[in-house]
Amino acid sequence: MKKIAVITLLLLTVGTFAYAVCLVDFISEFIAPFTAGVPGSFQLDVCCGTAPYTFTVHSGPFPAGVSMSSSGLVSGTATTPGYTTVCITVTDSLGCHTTRCYEVYVF
Protein backbone atom coordinates (compact mmCIF):
# COMPACT_ATOMS: atom_id res chain seq x y z
CA MET A 1 0.00 0.00 0.00
CA LYS A 2 2.78 2.44 0.80
CA LYS A 3 4.39 1.94 -2.62
CA ILE A 4 1.09 2.63 -4.40
CA ALA A 5 0.56 5.78 -2.34
CA VAL A 6 4.07 7.02 -3.17
CA ILE A 7 3.57 6.34 -6.90
CA THR A 8 0.20 8.07 -6.87
CA LEU A 9 1.66 11.09 -5.11
CA LEU A 10 4.55 11.18 -7.57
CA LEU A 11 2.17 11.09 -10.53
CA LEU A 12 0.16 13.94 -9.08
CA THR A 13 3.33 16.00 -8.69
CA VAL A 14 4.54 15.22 -12.20
CA GLY A 15 1.05 15.69 -13.63
CA THR A 16 0.67 19.28 -12.40
CA PHE A 17 0.58 21.79 -15.23
CA ALA A 18 0.35 25.57 -15.37
CA TYR A 19 -1.97 27.03 -17.96
CA ALA A 20 -1.63 30.49 -19.45
CA VAL A 21 -4.68 32.39 -20.60
CA CYS A 22 -4.45 34.28 -23.88
CA LEU A 23 -6.31 37.54 -23.84
CA VAL A 24 -5.90 40.10 -26.59
CA ASP A 25 -8.81 41.99 -28.11
CA PHE A 26 -9.62 44.90 -30.36
CA ILE A 27 -10.74 48.16 -28.75
CA SER A 28 -11.58 49.70 -32.15
CA GLU A 29 -15.26 49.06 -32.90
CA PHE A 30 -14.96 50.40 -36.47
CA ILE A 31 -12.50 51.85 -38.98
CA ALA A 32 -13.20 55.51 -39.67
CA PRO A 33 -14.53 56.08 -43.21
CA PHE A 34 -12.35 57.39 -46.01
CA THR A 35 -13.22 60.01 -48.62
CA ALA A 36 -12.29 59.18 -52.21
CA GLY A 37 -9.30 61.23 -53.36
CA VAL A 38 -8.44 62.48 -49.85
CA PRO A 39 -5.56 60.96 -47.85
CA GLY A 40 -6.68 59.45 -44.55
CA SER A 41 -5.52 57.18 -41.75
CA PHE A 42 -6.86 55.29 -38.77
CA GLN A 43 -4.93 53.47 -36.04
CA LEU A 44 -6.42 50.19 -34.81
CA ASP A 45 -6.24 49.83 -31.03
CA VAL A 46 -6.10 46.68 -28.92
CA CYS A 47 -6.10 45.91 -25.24
CA CYS A 48 -4.57 43.29 -23.06
CA GLY A 49 -2.06 40.79 -24.33
CA THR A 50 1.65 41.50 -24.39
CA ALA A 51 3.15 44.13 -26.69
CA PRO A 52 4.38 44.39 -29.33
CA TYR A 53 1.38 43.51 -31.48
CA THR A 54 1.39 42.49 -35.14
CA PHE A 55 -1.60 43.13 -37.40
CA THR A 56 -2.28 41.10 -40.54
CA VAL A 57 -5.14 40.83 -43.02
CA HIS A 58 -6.90 37.53 -42.41
CA SER A 59 -9.33 37.84 -45.33
CA GLY A 60 -10.90 40.37 -47.64
CA PRO A 61 -9.39 43.41 -49.32
CA PHE A 62 -9.09 47.00 -48.25
CA PRO A 63 -10.59 49.53 -50.68
CA ALA A 64 -8.32 50.38 -53.61
CA GLY A 65 -5.60 52.79 -52.48
CA VAL A 66 -5.88 51.84 -48.78
CA SER A 67 -3.58 49.43 -46.93
CA MET A 68 -2.57 48.48 -43.39
CA SER A 69 0.87 48.39 -41.78
CA SER A 70 1.93 45.60 -39.42
CA SER A 71 1.47 48.09 -36.55
CA GLY A 72 -2.25 48.44 -37.36
CA LEU A 73 -2.19 51.80 -39.15
CA VAL A 74 -4.82 51.79 -41.90
CA SER A 75 -3.96 54.55 -44.36
CA GLY A 76 -3.97 55.71 -47.94
CA THR A 77 -6.00 57.60 -50.51
CA ALA A 78 -9.09 55.62 -51.46
CA THR A 79 -9.92 55.87 -55.15
CA THR A 80 -13.55 54.77 -55.46
CA PRO A 81 -16.66 55.23 -53.27
CA GLY A 82 -18.15 52.03 -51.84
CA TYR A 83 -17.17 49.62 -49.11
CA THR A 84 -15.31 46.38 -48.51
CA THR A 85 -15.23 43.93 -45.62
CA VAL A 86 -11.80 43.07 -44.29
CA CYS A 87 -10.96 40.70 -41.43
CA ILE A 88 -7.87 41.59 -39.42
CA THR A 89 -5.88 39.41 -37.03
CA VAL A 90 -3.84 40.87 -34.20
CA THR A 91 -1.14 38.71 -32.59
CA ASP A 92 0.76 39.65 -29.45
CA SER A 93 4.38 38.79 -28.63
CA LEU A 94 3.32 35.55 -26.89
CA GLY A 95 1.39 34.31 -29.92
CA CYS A 96 -2.07 35.05 -28.54
CA HIS A 97 -4.34 36.25 -31.33
CA THR A 98 -7.85 37.27 -32.27
CA THR A 99 -9.57 38.24 -35.51
CA ARG A 100 -12.22 40.89 -36.13
CA CYS A 101 -14.00 41.88 -39.33
CA TYR A 102 -14.64 45.50 -40.28
CA GLU A 103 -16.54 47.23 -43.07
CA VAL A 104 -14.35 49.95 -44.55
CA TYR A 105 -16.41 52.71 -46.17
CA VAL A 106 -15.31 55.18 -48.82
CA PHE A 107 -17.55 58.20 -49.51
CSV table of C-alpha atoms in Angstrom, one decimal, residues 2-106:
chain,number,residue,atom,x,y,z
A,2,LYS,CA,2.8,2.4,0.8
A,3,LYS,CA,4.4,1.9,-2.6
A,4,ILE,CA,1.1,2.6,-4.4
A,5,ALA,CA,0.6,5.8,-2.3
A,6,VAL,CA,4.1,7.0,-3.2
A,7,ILE,CA,3.6,6.3,-6.9
A,8,THR,CA,0.2,8.1,-6.9
A,9,LEU,CA,1.7,11.1,-5.1
A,10,LEU,CA,4.5,11.2,-7.6
A,11,LEU,CA,2.2,11.1,-10.5
A,12,LEU,CA,0.2,13.9,-9.1
A,13,THR,CA,3.3,16.0,-8.7
A,14,VAL,CA,4.5,15.2,-12.2
A,15,GLY,CA,1.0,15.7,-13.6
A,16,THR,CA,0.7,19.3,-12.4
A,17,PHE,CA,0.6,21.8,-15.2
A,18,ALA,CA,0.4,25.6,-15.4
A,19,TYR,CA,-2.0,27.0,-18.0
A,20,ALA,CA,-1.6,30.5,-19.5
A,21,VAL,CA,-4.7,32.4,-20.6
A,22,CYS,CA,-4.5,34.3,-23.9
A,23,LEU,CA,-6.3,37.5,-23.8
A,24,VAL,CA,-5.9,40.1,-26.6
A,25,ASP,CA,-8.8,42.0,-28.1
A,26,PHE,CA,-9.6,44.9,-30.4
A,27,ILE,CA,-10.7,48.2,-28.8
A,28,SER,CA,-11.6,49.7,-32.2
A,29,GLU,CA,-15.3,49.1,-32.9
A,30,PHE,CA,-15.0,50.4,-36.5
A,31,ILE,CA,-12.5,51.8,-39.0
A,32,ALA,CA,-13.2,55.5,-39.7
A,33,PRO,CA,-14.5,56.1,-43.2
A,34,PHE,CA,-12.4,57.4,-46.0
A,35,THR,CA,-13.2,60.0,-48.6
A,36,ALA,CA,-12.3,59.2,-52.2
A,37,GLY,CA,-9.3,61.2,-53.4
A,38,VAL,CA,-8.4,62.5,-49.9
A,39,PRO,CA,-5.6,61.0,-47.9
A,40,GLY,CA,-6.7,59.4,-44.5
A,41,SER,CA,-5.5,57.2,-41.8
A,42,PHE,CA,-6.9,55.3,-38.8
A,43,GLN,CA,-4.9,53.5,-36.0
A,44,LEU,CA,-6.4,50.2,-34.8
A,45,ASP,CA,-6.2,49.8,-31.0
A,46,VAL,CA,-6.1,46.7,-28.9
A,47,CYS,CA,-6.1,45.9,-25.2
A,48,CYS,CA,-4.6,43.3,-23.1
A,49,GLY,CA,-2.1,40.8,-24.3
A,50,THR,CA,1.7,41.5,-24.4
A,51,ALA,CA,3.2,44.1,-26.7
A,52,PRO,CA,4.4,44.4,-29.3
A,53,TYR,CA,1.4,43.5,-31.5
A,54,THR,CA,1.4,42.5,-35.1
A,55,PHE,CA,-1.6,43.1,-37.4
A,56,THR,CA,-2.3,41.1,-40.5
A,57,VAL,CA,-5.1,40.8,-43.0
A,58,HIS,CA,-6.9,37.5,-42.4
A,59,SER,CA,-9.3,37.8,-45.3
A,60,GLY,CA,-10.9,40.4,-47.6
A,61,PRO,CA,-9.4,43.4,-49.3
A,62,PHE,CA,-9.1,47.0,-48.3
A,63,PRO,CA,-10.6,49.5,-50.7
A,64,ALA,CA,-8.3,50.4,-53.6
A,65,GLY,CA,-5.6,52.8,-52.5
A,66,VAL,CA,-5.9,51.8,-48.8
A,67,SER,CA,-3.6,49.4,-46.9
A,68,MET,CA,-2.6,48.5,-43.4
A,69,SER,CA,0.9,48.4,-41.8
A,70,SER,CA,1.9,45.6,-39.4
A,71,SER,CA,1.5,48.1,-36.6
A,72,GLY,CA,-2.3,48.4,-37.4
A,73,LEU,CA,-2.2,51.8,-39.1
A,74,VAL,CA,-4.8,51.8,-41.9
A,75,SER,CA,-4.0,54.6,-44.4
A,76,GLY,CA,-4.0,55.7,-47.9
A,77,THR,CA,-6.0,57.6,-50.5
A,78,ALA,CA,-9.1,55.6,-51.5
A,79,THR,CA,-9.9,55.9,-55.1
A,80,THR,CA,-13.6,54.8,-55.5
A,81,PRO,CA,-16.7,55.2,-53.3
A,82,GLY,CA,-18.1,52.0,-51.8
A,83,TYR,CA,-17.2,49.6,-49.1
A,84,THR,CA,-15.3,46.4,-48.5
A,85,THR,CA,-15.2,43.9,-45.6
A,86,VAL,CA,-11.8,43.1,-44.3
A,87,CYS,CA,-11.0,40.7,-41.4
A,88,ILE,CA,-7.9,41.6,-39.4
A,89,THR,CA,-5.9,39.4,-37.0
A,90,VAL,CA,-3.8,40.9,-34.2
A,91,THR,CA,-1.1,38.7,-32.6
A,92,ASP,CA,0.8,39.6,-29.4
A,93,SER,CA,4.4,38.8,-28.6
A,94,LEU,CA,3.3,35.5,-26.9
A,95,GLY,CA,1.4,34.3,-29.9
A,96,CYS,CA,-2.1,35.0,-28.5
A,97,HIS,CA,-4.3,36.3,-31.3
A,98,THR,CA,-7.9,37.3,-32.3
A,99,THR,CA,-9.6,38.2,-35.5
A,100,ARG,CA,-12.2,40.9,-36.1
A,101,CYS,CA,-14.0,41.9,-39.3
A,102,TYR,CA,-14.6,45.5,-40.3
A,103,GLU,CA,-16.5,47.2,-43.1
A,104,VAL,CA,-14.4,49.9,-44.6
A,105,TYR,CA,-16.4,52.7,-46.2
A,106,VAL,CA,-15.3,55.2,-48.8
